[in-house]
PDB file of C-alpha atoms in Angstrom:
ATOM      1  CA  UNK W 239     183.369 143.482-113.857  1.00 63.00           C
ATOM      2  CA  UNK W 240     181.467 140.198-113.887  1.00 82.00           C
ATOM      3  CA  UNK W 241     180.151 138.556-110.718  1.00 88.00           C
ATOM      4  CA  UNK W 242     178.515 135.158-110.320  1.00 94.00           C
ATOM      5  CA  UNK W 243     177.361 133.022-107.411  1.00 97.00           C
ATOM      6  CA  UNK W 244     176.391 129.365-107.462  1.00 97.00           C
ATOM      7  CA  UNK W 245     175.492 126.806-104.802  1.00 97.00           C
ATOM      8  CA  UNK W 246     174.516 123.147-105.079  1.00 96.00           C
ATOM      9  CA  UNK W 247     173.537 120.494-102.573  1.00 95.00           C
ATOM     10  CA  UNK W 248     175.178 117.143-101.897  1.00 91.00           C
ATOM     11  CA  UNK W 249     174.735 114.589-104.696  1.00 84.00           C
ATOM     12  CA  UNK W 250     172.156 112.673-102.617  1.00 77.00           C
ATOM     13  CA  UNK W 251     168.697 112.872-104.152  1.00 69.00           C
ATOM     14  CA  UNK W 252     166.514 115.299-102.229  1.00 73.00           C
ATOM     15  CA  UNK W 253     169.341 116.519 -99.991  1.00 79.00           C
ATOM     16  CA  UNK W 254     168.815 119.995 -98.553  1.00 88.00           C
ATOM     17  CA  UNK W 255     171.428 122.584 -99.477  1.00 94.00           C
ATOM     18  CA  UNK W 256     172.655 124.166 -96.246  1.00 96.00           C
ATOM     19  CA  UNK W 257     174.991 126.527 -98.135  1.00 97.00           C
ATOM     20  CA  UNK W 258     174.103 129.914 -99.594  1.00 97.00           C
ATOM     21  CA  UNK W 259     175.967 132.173-102.042  1.00 98.00           C
ATOM     22  CA  UNK W 260     175.383 135.681-103.396  1.00 98.00           C
ATOM     23  CA  UNK W 261     176.923 138.143-105.850  1.00 96.00           C
ATOM     24  CA  UNK W 262     175.490 141.645-105.808  1.00 92.00           C
ATOM     25  CA  UNK W 263     176.709 145.206-106.224  1.00 83.00           C
ATOM     26  CA  UNK W 264     180.441 144.496-106.065  1.00 90.00           C
ATOM     27  CA  UNK W 265     180.029 142.098-103.145  1.00 96.00           C
ATOM     28  CA  UNK W 266     180.316 138.312-103.078  1.00 98.00           C
ATOM     29  CA  UNK W 267     179.704 136.007-100.138  1.00 98.00           C
ATOM     30  CA  UNK W 268     179.084 132.427 -99.092  1.00 98.00           C
ATOM     31  CA  UNK W 269     177.641 131.041 -95.872  1.00 98.00           C
ATOM     32  CA  UNK W 270     177.870 127.370 -94.940  1.00 97.00           C
ATOM     33  CA  UNK W 271     175.062 126.297 -92.646  1.00 96.00           C
ATOM     34  CA  UNK W 272     176.365 123.649 -90.255  1.00 93.00           C
ATOM     35  CA  UNK W 273     173.801 120.864 -90.065  1.00 86.00           C
ATOM     36  CA  UNK W 274     175.844 118.768 -87.657  1.00 85.00           C
ATOM     37  CA  UNK W 275     174.453 120.783 -84.753  1.00 87.00           C
ATOM     38  CA  UNK W 276     171.389 122.867 -84.117  1.00 91.00           C
ATOM     39  CA  UNK W 277     168.476 123.256 -86.538  1.00 95.00           C
ATOM     40  CA  UNK W 278     167.439 125.493 -89.450  1.00 97.00           C
ATOM     41  CA  UNK W 279     171.028 125.672 -90.745  1.00 96.00           C
ATOM     42  CA  UNK W 280     169.982 126.262 -94.359  1.00 96.00           C
ATOM     43  CA  UNK W 281     167.657 129.092 -93.322  1.00 97.00           C
ATOM     44  CA  UNK W 282     170.266 130.742 -91.087  1.00 98.00           C
ATOM     45  CA  UNK W 283     172.933 130.720 -93.813  1.00 98.00           C
ATOM     46  CA  UNK W 284     170.538 132.336 -96.300  1.00 98.00           C
ATOM     47  CA  UNK W 285     169.376 134.849 -93.692  1.00 98.00           C
ATOM     48  CA  UNK W 286     172.944 135.962 -93.009  1.00 98.00           C
ATOM     49  CA  UNK W 287     173.579 136.668 -96.681  1.00 98.00           C
ATOM     50  CA  UNK W 288     170.230 138.378 -97.191  1.00 97.00           C
ATOM     51  CA  UNK W 289     171.130 140.781 -94.384  1.00 98.00           C
ATOM     52  CA  UNK W 290     174.815 141.263 -95.155  1.00 97.00           C
ATOM     53  CA  UNK W 291     175.699 144.978 -95.092  1.00 96.00           C
ATOM     54  CA  UNK W 292     176.713 146.747 -98.299  1.00 94.00           C
ATOM     55  CA  UNK W 293     179.690 148.292 -96.493  1.00 95.00           C
ATOM     56  CA  UNK W 294     182.634 146.027 -95.600  1.00 97.00           C
ATOM     57  CA  UNK W 295     182.937 144.356 -92.223  1.00 98.00           C
ATOM     58  CA  UNK W 296     186.481 145.373 -91.331  1.00 97.00           C
ATOM     59  CA  UNK W 297     186.938 144.174 -87.735  1.00 98.00           C
ATOM     60  CA  UNK W 298     185.434 142.008 -85.010  1.00 98.00           C
ATOM     61  CA  UNK W 299     183.435 144.869 -83.482  1.00 98.00           C
ATOM     62  CA  UNK W 300     181.645 145.453 -86.783  1.00 98.00           C
ATOM     63  CA  UNK W 301     180.918 141.756 -87.227  1.00 98.00           C
ATOM     64  CA  UNK W 302     179.645 141.452 -83.680  1.00 98.00           C
ATOM     65  CA  UNK W 303     177.494 144.553 -84.023  1.00 98.00           C
ATOM     66  CA  UNK W 304     175.995 143.365 -87.290  1.00 98.00           C
ATOM     67  CA  UNK W 305     175.062 139.923 -85.930  1.00 98.00           C
ATOM     68  CA  UNK W 306     173.727 141.541 -82.751  1.00 97.00           C
ATOM     69  CA  UNK W 307     171.429 143.671 -84.896  1.00 97.00           C
ATOM     70  CA  UNK W 308     169.891 140.842 -86.928  1.00 98.00           C
ATOM     71  CA  UNK W 309     169.805 137.660 -84.830  1.00 98.00           C
ATOM     72  CA  UNK W 310     166.682 138.406 -82.816  1.00 97.00           C
ATOM     73  CA  UNK W 311     164.309 138.648 -85.793  1.00 98.00           C
ATOM     74  CA  UNK W 312     165.487 135.258 -87.033  1.00 98.00           C
ATOM     75  CA  UNK W 313     165.335 133.721 -83.574  1.00 98.00           C
ATOM     76  CA  UNK W 314     161.795 134.891 -82.880  1.00 98.00           C
ATOM     77  CA  UNK W 315     160.512 133.664 -86.250  1.00 98.00           C
ATOM     78  CA  UNK W 316     162.016 130.212 -85.969  1.00 97.00           C
ATOM     79  CA  UNK W 317     161.255 129.819 -82.290  1.00 97.00           C
ATOM     80  CA  UNK W 318     157.583 129.886 -83.306  1.00 97.00           C
ATOM     81  CA  UNK W 319     158.203 127.178 -85.906  1.00 96.00           C
ATOM     82  CA  UNK W 320     160.219 125.106 -83.467  1.00 97.00           C
ATOM     83  CA  UNK W 321     157.375 125.301 -80.955  1.00 96.00           C
ATOM     84  CA  UNK W 322     155.067 123.852 -83.601  1.00 96.00           C
ATOM     85  CA  UNK W 323     157.482 120.935 -83.974  1.00 94.00           C
ATOM     86  CA  UNK W 324     157.814 120.607 -80.198  1.00 93.00           C
ATOM     87  CA  UNK W 325     159.616 117.870 -78.296  1.00 96.00           C
ATOM     88  CA  UNK W 326     163.286 117.174 -78.968  1.00 95.00           C
ATOM     89  CA  UNK W 327     163.304 119.524 -81.970  1.00 95.00           C
ATOM     90  CA  UNK W 328     162.336 122.478 -79.796  1.00 96.00           C
ATOM     91  CA  UNK W 329     164.865 121.440 -77.154  1.00 96.00           C
ATOM     92  CA  UNK W 330     167.562 121.347 -79.820  1.00 96.00           C
ATOM     93  CA  UNK W 331     166.645 124.826 -80.992  1.00 96.00           C
ATOM     94  CA  UNK W 332     166.833 126.200 -77.468  1.00 97.00           C
ATOM     95  CA  UNK W 333     170.008 124.312 -76.558  1.00 97.00           C
ATOM     96  CA  UNK W 334     171.983 124.717 -79.786  1.00 97.00           C
ATOM     97  CA  UNK W 335     170.324 127.296 -82.056  1.00 97.00           C
ATOM     98  CA  UNK W 336     171.451 127.553 -85.681  1.00 98.00           C
ATOM     99  CA  UNK W 337     175.034 127.605 -87.019  1.00 98.00           C
ATOM    100  CA  UNK W 338     176.831 128.934 -90.108  1.00 98.00           C
ATOM    101  CA  UNK W 339     180.206 130.087 -91.359  1.00 98.00           C
ATOM    102  CA  UNK W 340     180.655 133.244 -93.441  1.00 98.00           C
ATOM    103  CA  UNK W 341     183.127 134.578 -95.999  1.00 98.00           C
ATOM    104  CA  UNK W 342     182.533 137.833 -97.870  1.00 98.00           C
ATOM    105  CA  UNK W 343     184.427 140.247-100.123  1.00 98.00           C
ATOM    106  CA  UNK W 344     183.478 143.853-100.862  1.00 97.00           C
ATOM    107  CA  UNK W 345     184.979 145.648-103.858  1.00 94.00           C
ATOM    108  CA  UNK W 346     185.857 149.214-102.765  1.00 93.00           C
ATOM    109  CA  UNK W 347     187.940 152.131-104.044  1.00 90.00           C
ATOM    110  CA  UNK W 348     190.655 151.060-101.570  1.00 90.00           C
ATOM    111  CA  UNK W 349     190.695 147.464-102.805  1.00 90.00           C
ATOM    112  CA  UNK W 350     188.840 144.236-102.115  1.00 95.00           C
ATOM    113  CA  UNK W 351     188.115 144.022 -98.395  1.00 98.00           C
ATOM    114  CA  UNK W 352     187.264 140.624 -96.945  1.00 98.00           C
ATOM    115  CA  UNK W 353     185.853 139.180 -93.759  1.00 98.00           C
ATOM    116  CA  UNK W 354     185.498 135.567 -92.664  1.00 98.00           C
ATOM    117  CA  UNK W 355     184.271 133.557 -89.704  1.00 98.00           C
ATOM    118  CA  UNK W 356     184.884 129.826 -89.855  1.00 98.00           C
ATOM    119  CA  UNK W 357     186.283 127.736 -92.696  1.00 98.00           C
ATOM    120  CA  UNK W 358     184.596 129.337 -95.684  1.00 98.00           C
ATOM    121  CA  UNK W 359     187.401 131.148 -97.502  1.00 98.00           C
ATOM    122  CA  UNK W 360     187.995 134.276 -99.588  1.00 98.00           C
ATOM    123  CA  UNK W 361     190.614 134.109-102.371  1.00 98.00           C
ATOM    124  CA  UNK W 362     192.361 136.495-104.757  1.00 97.00           C
ATOM    125  CA  UNK W 363     194.295 135.017-107.685  1.00 97.00           C
ATOM    126  CA  UNK W 364     196.642 137.287-109.611  1.00 96.00           C
ATOM    127  CA  UNK W 365     196.961 135.810-113.080  1.00 92.00           C
ATOM    128  CA  UNK W 366     199.902 138.100-113.909  1.00 92.00           C
ATOM    129  CA  UNK W 367     202.276 136.619-111.339  1.00 94.00           C
ATOM    130  CA  UNK W 368     200.443 133.400-110.411  1.00 95.00           C
ATOM    131  CA  UNK W 369     200.018 134.252-106.717  1.00 96.00           C
ATOM    132  CA  UNK W 370     197.034 133.284-104.571  1.00 97.00           C
ATOM    133  CA  UNK W 371     196.047 135.330-101.528  1.00 97.00           C
ATOM    134  CA  UNK W 372     193.472 133.897 -99.133  1.00 98.00           C
ATOM    135  CA  UNK W 373     191.700 134.539 -95.838  1.00 98.00           C
ATOM    136  CA  UNK W 374     192.452 131.167 -94.211  1.00 98.00           C
ATOM    137  CA  UNK W 375     195.296 130.008 -91.988  1.00 97.00           C
ATOM    138  CA  UNK W 376     196.819 126.822 -93.450  1.00 97.00           C
ATOM    139  CA  UNK W 377     195.705 123.640 -95.197  1.00 97.00           C
ATOM    140  CA  UNK W 378     195.795 121.347 -92.143  1.00 97.00           C
ATOM    141  CA  UNK W 379     193.395 123.633 -90.266  1.00 97.00           C
ATOM    142  CA  UNK W 380     190.509 122.401 -92.406  1.00 97.00           C
ATOM    143  CA  UNK W 381     190.656 119.335 -90.161  1.00 97.00           C
ATOM    144  CA  UNK W 382     189.720 121.397 -87.109  1.00 96.00           C
ATOM    145  CA  UNK W 383     186.150 122.221 -86.039  1.00 95.00           C
ATOM    146  CA  UNK W 384     185.334 125.625 -87.546  1.00 97.00           C
ATOM    147  CA  UNK W 385     184.209 128.720 -85.718  1.00 97.00           C
ATOM    148  CA  UNK W 386     180.472 129.159 -86.305  1.00 98.00           C
ATOM    149  CA  UNK W 387     178.097 132.106 -86.140  1.00 98.00           C
ATOM    150  CA  UNK W 388     175.139 131.129 -83.932  1.00 98.00           C
ATOM    151  CA  UNK W 389     171.689 132.709 -83.935  1.00 97.00           C
ATOM    152  CA  UNK W 390     171.640 132.910 -80.113  1.00 95.00           C
ATOM    153  CA  UNK W 391     175.182 132.737 -78.722  1.00 96.00           C
ATOM    154  CA  UNK W 392     177.953 135.369 -78.636  1.00 96.00           C
ATOM    155  CA  UNK W 393     180.683 135.311 -81.273  1.00 98.00           C
ATOM    156  CA  UNK W 394     184.299 134.549 -80.414  1.00 97.00           C
ATOM    157  CA  UNK W 395     186.722 137.289 -81.379  1.00 98.00           C
ATOM    158  CA  UNK W 396     189.435 134.799 -82.347  1.00 97.00           C
ATOM    159  CA  UNK W 397     187.097 133.359 -85.003  1.00 97.00           C
ATOM    160  CA  UNK W 398     186.891 136.637 -86.932  1.00 98.00           C
ATOM    161  CA  UNK W 399     189.420 137.337 -89.690  1.00 98.00           C
ATOM    162  CA  UNK W 400     189.470 140.474 -91.838  1.00 98.00           C
ATOM    163  CA  UNK W 401     191.807 141.991 -94.391  1.00 98.00           C
ATOM    164  CA  UNK W 402     192.266 143.512 -97.822  1.00 97.00           C
ATOM    165  CA  UNK W 403     193.538 141.878-100.990  1.00 96.00           C
ATOM    166  CA  UNK W 404     196.177 143.505-103.153  1.00 87.00           C
ATOM    167  CA  UNK W 405     194.303 143.534-106.456  1.00 87.00           C
ATOM    168  CA  UNK W 406     195.503 144.206-109.988  1.00 83.00           C
ATOM    169  CA  UNK W 407     193.901 144.162-113.421  1.00 84.00           C
ATOM    170  CA  UNK W 408     192.889 140.614-114.291  1.00 87.00           C
ATOM    171  CA  UNK W 409     192.653 139.348-110.696  1.00 94.00           C
ATOM    172  CA  UNK W 410     190.007 136.740-109.905  1.00 96.00           C
ATOM    173  CA  UNK W 411     188.269 137.211-106.545  1.00 97.00           C
ATOM    174  CA  UNK W 412     186.415 134.240-105.054  1.00 97.00           C
ATOM    175  CA  UNK W 413     184.671 133.009-101.931  1.00 98.00           C
ATOM    176  CA  UNK W 414     184.052 129.301-101.383  1.00 98.00           C
ATOM    177  CA  UNK W 415     182.518 127.046 -98.748  1.00 98.00           C
ATOM    178  CA  UNK W 416     184.900 124.737 -96.904  1.00 98.00           C
ATOM    179  CA  UNK W 417     185.124 121.610 -99.073  1.00 98.00           C
ATOM    180  CA  UNK W 418     185.554 123.589-102.279  1.00 98.00           C
ATOM    181  CA  UNK W 419     187.922 126.012-100.520  1.00 98.00           C
ATOM    182  CA  UNK W 420     190.063 123.064 -99.417  1.00 98.00           C
ATOM    183  CA  UNK W 421     190.244 121.880-103.032  1.00 98.00           C
ATOM    184  CA  UNK W 422     191.312 125.323-104.313  1.00 98.00           C
ATOM    185  CA  UNK W 423     194.007 125.849-101.682  1.00 98.00           C
ATOM    186  CA  UNK W 424     195.208 122.234-101.885  1.00 98.00           C
ATOM    187  CA  UNK W 425     195.590 122.350-105.662  1.00 98.00           C
ATOM    188  CA  UNK W 426     197.424 125.677-105.531  1.00 98.00           C
ATOM    189  CA  UNK W 427     199.906 124.289-103.018  1.00 98.00           C
ATOM    190  CA  UNK W 428     200.246 121.029-104.948  1.00 97.00           C
ATOM    191  CA  UNK W 429     201.089 123.081-108.038  1.00 97.00           C
ATOM    192  CA  UNK W 430     203.725 125.007-106.020  1.00 97.00           C
ATOM    193  CA  UNK W 431     205.269 122.250-103.916  1.00 95.00           C
ATOM    194  CA  UNK W 432     208.633 123.994-103.613  1.00 95.00           C
ATOM    195  CA  UNK W 433     206.996 126.815-101.649  1.00 96.00           C
ATOM    196  CA  UNK W 434     204.422 124.781 -99.712  1.00 97.00           C
ATOM    197  CA  UNK W 435     206.163 121.463 -99.068  1.00 95.00           C
ATOM    198  CA  UNK W 436     206.067 121.794 -95.282  1.00 96.00           C
ATOM    199  CA  UNK W 437     202.424 122.867 -95.192  1.00 97.00           C
ATOM    200  CA  UNK W 438     201.450 119.956 -97.451  1.00 97.00           C
ATOM    201  CA  UNK W 439     203.453 117.518 -95.325  1.00 96.00           C
ATOM    202  CA  UNK W 440     201.749 118.732 -92.136  1.00 97.00           C
ATOM    203  CA  UNK W 441     198.315 118.281 -93.709  1.00 97.00           C
ATOM    204  CA  UNK W 442     199.263 114.825 -95.029  1.00 95.00           C
ATOM    205  CA  UNK W 443     200.533 113.717 -91.624  1.00 94.00           C
ATOM    206  CA  UNK W 444     197.189 114.608 -90.038  1.00 92.00           C
ATOM    207  CA  UNK W 445     195.920 111.305 -91.491  1.00 92.00           C
ATOM    208  CA  UNK W 446     192.458 112.750 -92.017  1.00 94.00           C
ATOM    209  CA  UNK W 447     190.013 112.259 -94.865  1.00 93.00           C
ATOM    210  CA  UNK W 448     191.593 115.355 -96.446  1.00 96.00           C
ATOM    211  CA  UNK W 449     194.978 113.606 -96.485  1.00 97.00           C
ATOM    212  CA  UNK W 450     193.681 111.252 -99.177  1.00 96.00           C
ATOM    213  CA  UNK W 451     192.659 114.182-101.380  1.00 98.00           C
ATOM    214  CA  UNK W 452     196.119 115.711-100.928  1.00 97.00           C
ATOM    215  CA  UNK W 453     197.744 112.441-102.046  1.00 96.00           C
ATOM    216  CA  UNK W 454     195.620 112.540-105.202  1.00 97.00           C
ATOM    217  CA  UNK W 455     196.499 116.201-105.789  1.00 97.00           C
ATOM    218  CA  UNK W 456     200.230 115.555-105.447  1.00 96.00           C
ATOM    219  CA  UNK W 457     199.954 112.772-108.028  1.00 95.00           C
ATOM    220  CA  UNK W 458     198.546 115.151-110.647  1.00 92.00           C
ATOM    221  CA  UNK W 459     200.713 117.295-112.883  1.00 88.00           C
ATOM    222  CA  UNK W 460     198.439 120.293-113.105  1.00 93.00           C
ATOM    223  CA  UNK W 461     198.839 123.942-113.966  1.00 96.00           C
ATOM    224  CA  UNK W 462     196.839 125.854-111.378  1.00 98.00           C
ATOM    225  CA  UNK W 463     195.274 128.416-113.686  1.00 97.00           C
ATOM    226  CA  UNK W 464     194.719 126.323-116.810  1.00 97.00           C
ATOM    227  CA  UNK W 465     193.763 123.026-115.175  1.00 97.00           C
ATOM    228  CA  UNK W 466     192.189 124.063-111.879  1.00 98.00           C
ATOM    229  CA  UNK W 467     190.961 127.641-111.667  1.00 98.00           C
ATOM    230  CA  UNK W 468     189.879 128.319-115.249  1.00 97.00           C
ATOM    231  CA  UNK W 469     187.676 125.181-115.547  1.00 98.00           C
ATOM    232  CA  UNK W 470     186.192 125.819-112.093  1.00 98.00           C
ATOM    233  CA  UNK W 471     185.236 129.418-112.872  1.00 97.00           C
ATOM    234  CA  UNK W 472     183.927 128.410-116.306  1.00 96.00           C
ATOM    235  CA  UNK W 473     181.682 125.789-114.702  1.00 97.00           C
ATOM    236  CA  UNK W 474     179.727 128.497-112.842  1.00 96.00           C
ATOM    237  CA  UNK W 475     177.872 129.202-116.105  1.00 94.00           C
ATOM    238  CA  UNK W 476     175.079 126.915-114.877  1.00 95.00           C
ATOM    239  CA  UNK W 477     174.246 124.600-111.985  1.00 95.00           C
ATOM    240  CA  UNK W 478     174.351 121.644-114.366  1.00 96.00           C
ATOM    241  CA  UNK W 479     177.893 122.474-115.530  1.00 97.00           C
ATOM    242  CA  UNK W 480     178.994 123.192-111.975  1.00 97.00           C
ATOM    243  CA  UNK W 481     177.635 119.859-110.710  1.00 96.00           C
ATOM    244  CA  UNK W 482     179.263 117.956-113.576  1.00 97.00           C
ATOM    245  CA  UNK W 483     182.609 119.587-112.808  1.00 98.00           C
ATOM    246  CA  UNK W 484     182.332 118.787-109.080  1.00 97.00           C
ATOM    247  CA  UNK W 485     181.312 115.201-109.893  1.00 97.00           C
ATOM    248  CA  UNK W 486     184.439 114.847-112.055  1.00 97.00           C
ATOM    249  CA  UNK W 487     186.618 116.105-109.188  1.00 98.00           C
ATOM    250  CA  UNK W 488     184.999 113.616-106.828  1.00 97.00           C
ATOM    251  CA  UNK W 489     185.721 110.759-109.246  1.00 96.00           C
ATOM    252  CA  UNK W 490     189.361 111.872-109.268  1.00 97.00           C
ATOM    253  CA  UNK W 491     189.290 111.805-105.441  1.00 97.00           C
ATOM    254  CA  UNK W 492     190.248 115.471-105.246  1.00 98.00           C
ATOM    255  CA  UNK W 493     187.260 116.775-103.306  1.00 98.00           C
ATOM    256  CA  UNK W 494     185.014 115.638-100.483  1.00 96.00           C
ATOM    257  CA  UNK W 495     181.278 114.981-100.277  1.00 94.00           C
ATOM    258  CA  UNK W 496     179.397 118.128 -99.266  1.00 95.00           C
ATOM    259  CA  UNK W 497     177.319 121.074-100.397  1.00 96.00           C
ATOM    260  CA  UNK W 498     179.410 123.285-102.693  1.00 97.00           C
ATOM    261  CA  UNK W 499     179.249 127.062-103.039  1.00 98.00           C
ATOM    262  CA  UNK W 500     181.332 129.523-105.039  1.00 98.00           C
ATOM    263  CA  UNK W 501     181.004 133.202-105.826  1.00 98.00           C
ATOM    264  CA  UNK W 502     183.401 134.950-108.218  1.00 97.00           C
ATOM    265  CA  UNK W 503     184.303 138.458-109.355  1.00 93.00           C
ATOM    266  CA  UNK W 504     186.428 138.670-112.485  1.00 83.00           C
TER     267      UNK W 504
END
């Protein structure tokens, strides 16, 4: 078993990376700090992963209990820092807090158990039969505001998704933050248009920024494993290779502008 995790910031020089990714002890996870609201997003996403339990989160009650047990330490620490900043920054901390998504997979004797909250996604690709399992709903839902874990507010039960992947020898298990997850799912569906024509059409008709990436994907004649998944996984060898691969996808107009995080178990 080989596990890797990699995370890079937006291409802008000096941009803070609000994502976090880990691979440890048969567990992989990503957290996407949401900088559009609140403060300390990059610290909250890292804090969540640093405190992720070694045992799988298998239902909403477990997720809620875990967050309930860790939020206060983070809140108290960063309340002190926010007070030093004062003014509107402190108001923003009190009013909005800190936000992040989460997607994690635990390798167990019963299989690979996953949990997600928001639009970071867990995947399982079976090379033997070419099928892709995932923790998300459908492609068009990437256009919707994601559910977010907040450092001060209660979770919403409908935002929690859990399950178990049917795994076989040679399966590739992944977790990815939203923009990269959209690319993976989009390319899989574009490579299997007969099965996902309606889902692709719905996402195209949303006329969102993602619709343009879907148009580009449908124009390619790719093999999902050889042309999409294999090069992506191979690029995790280093941050430099990963960034170069992402930059190439951006030039092909297949992926959006964001922080990018991926963790993989092969």
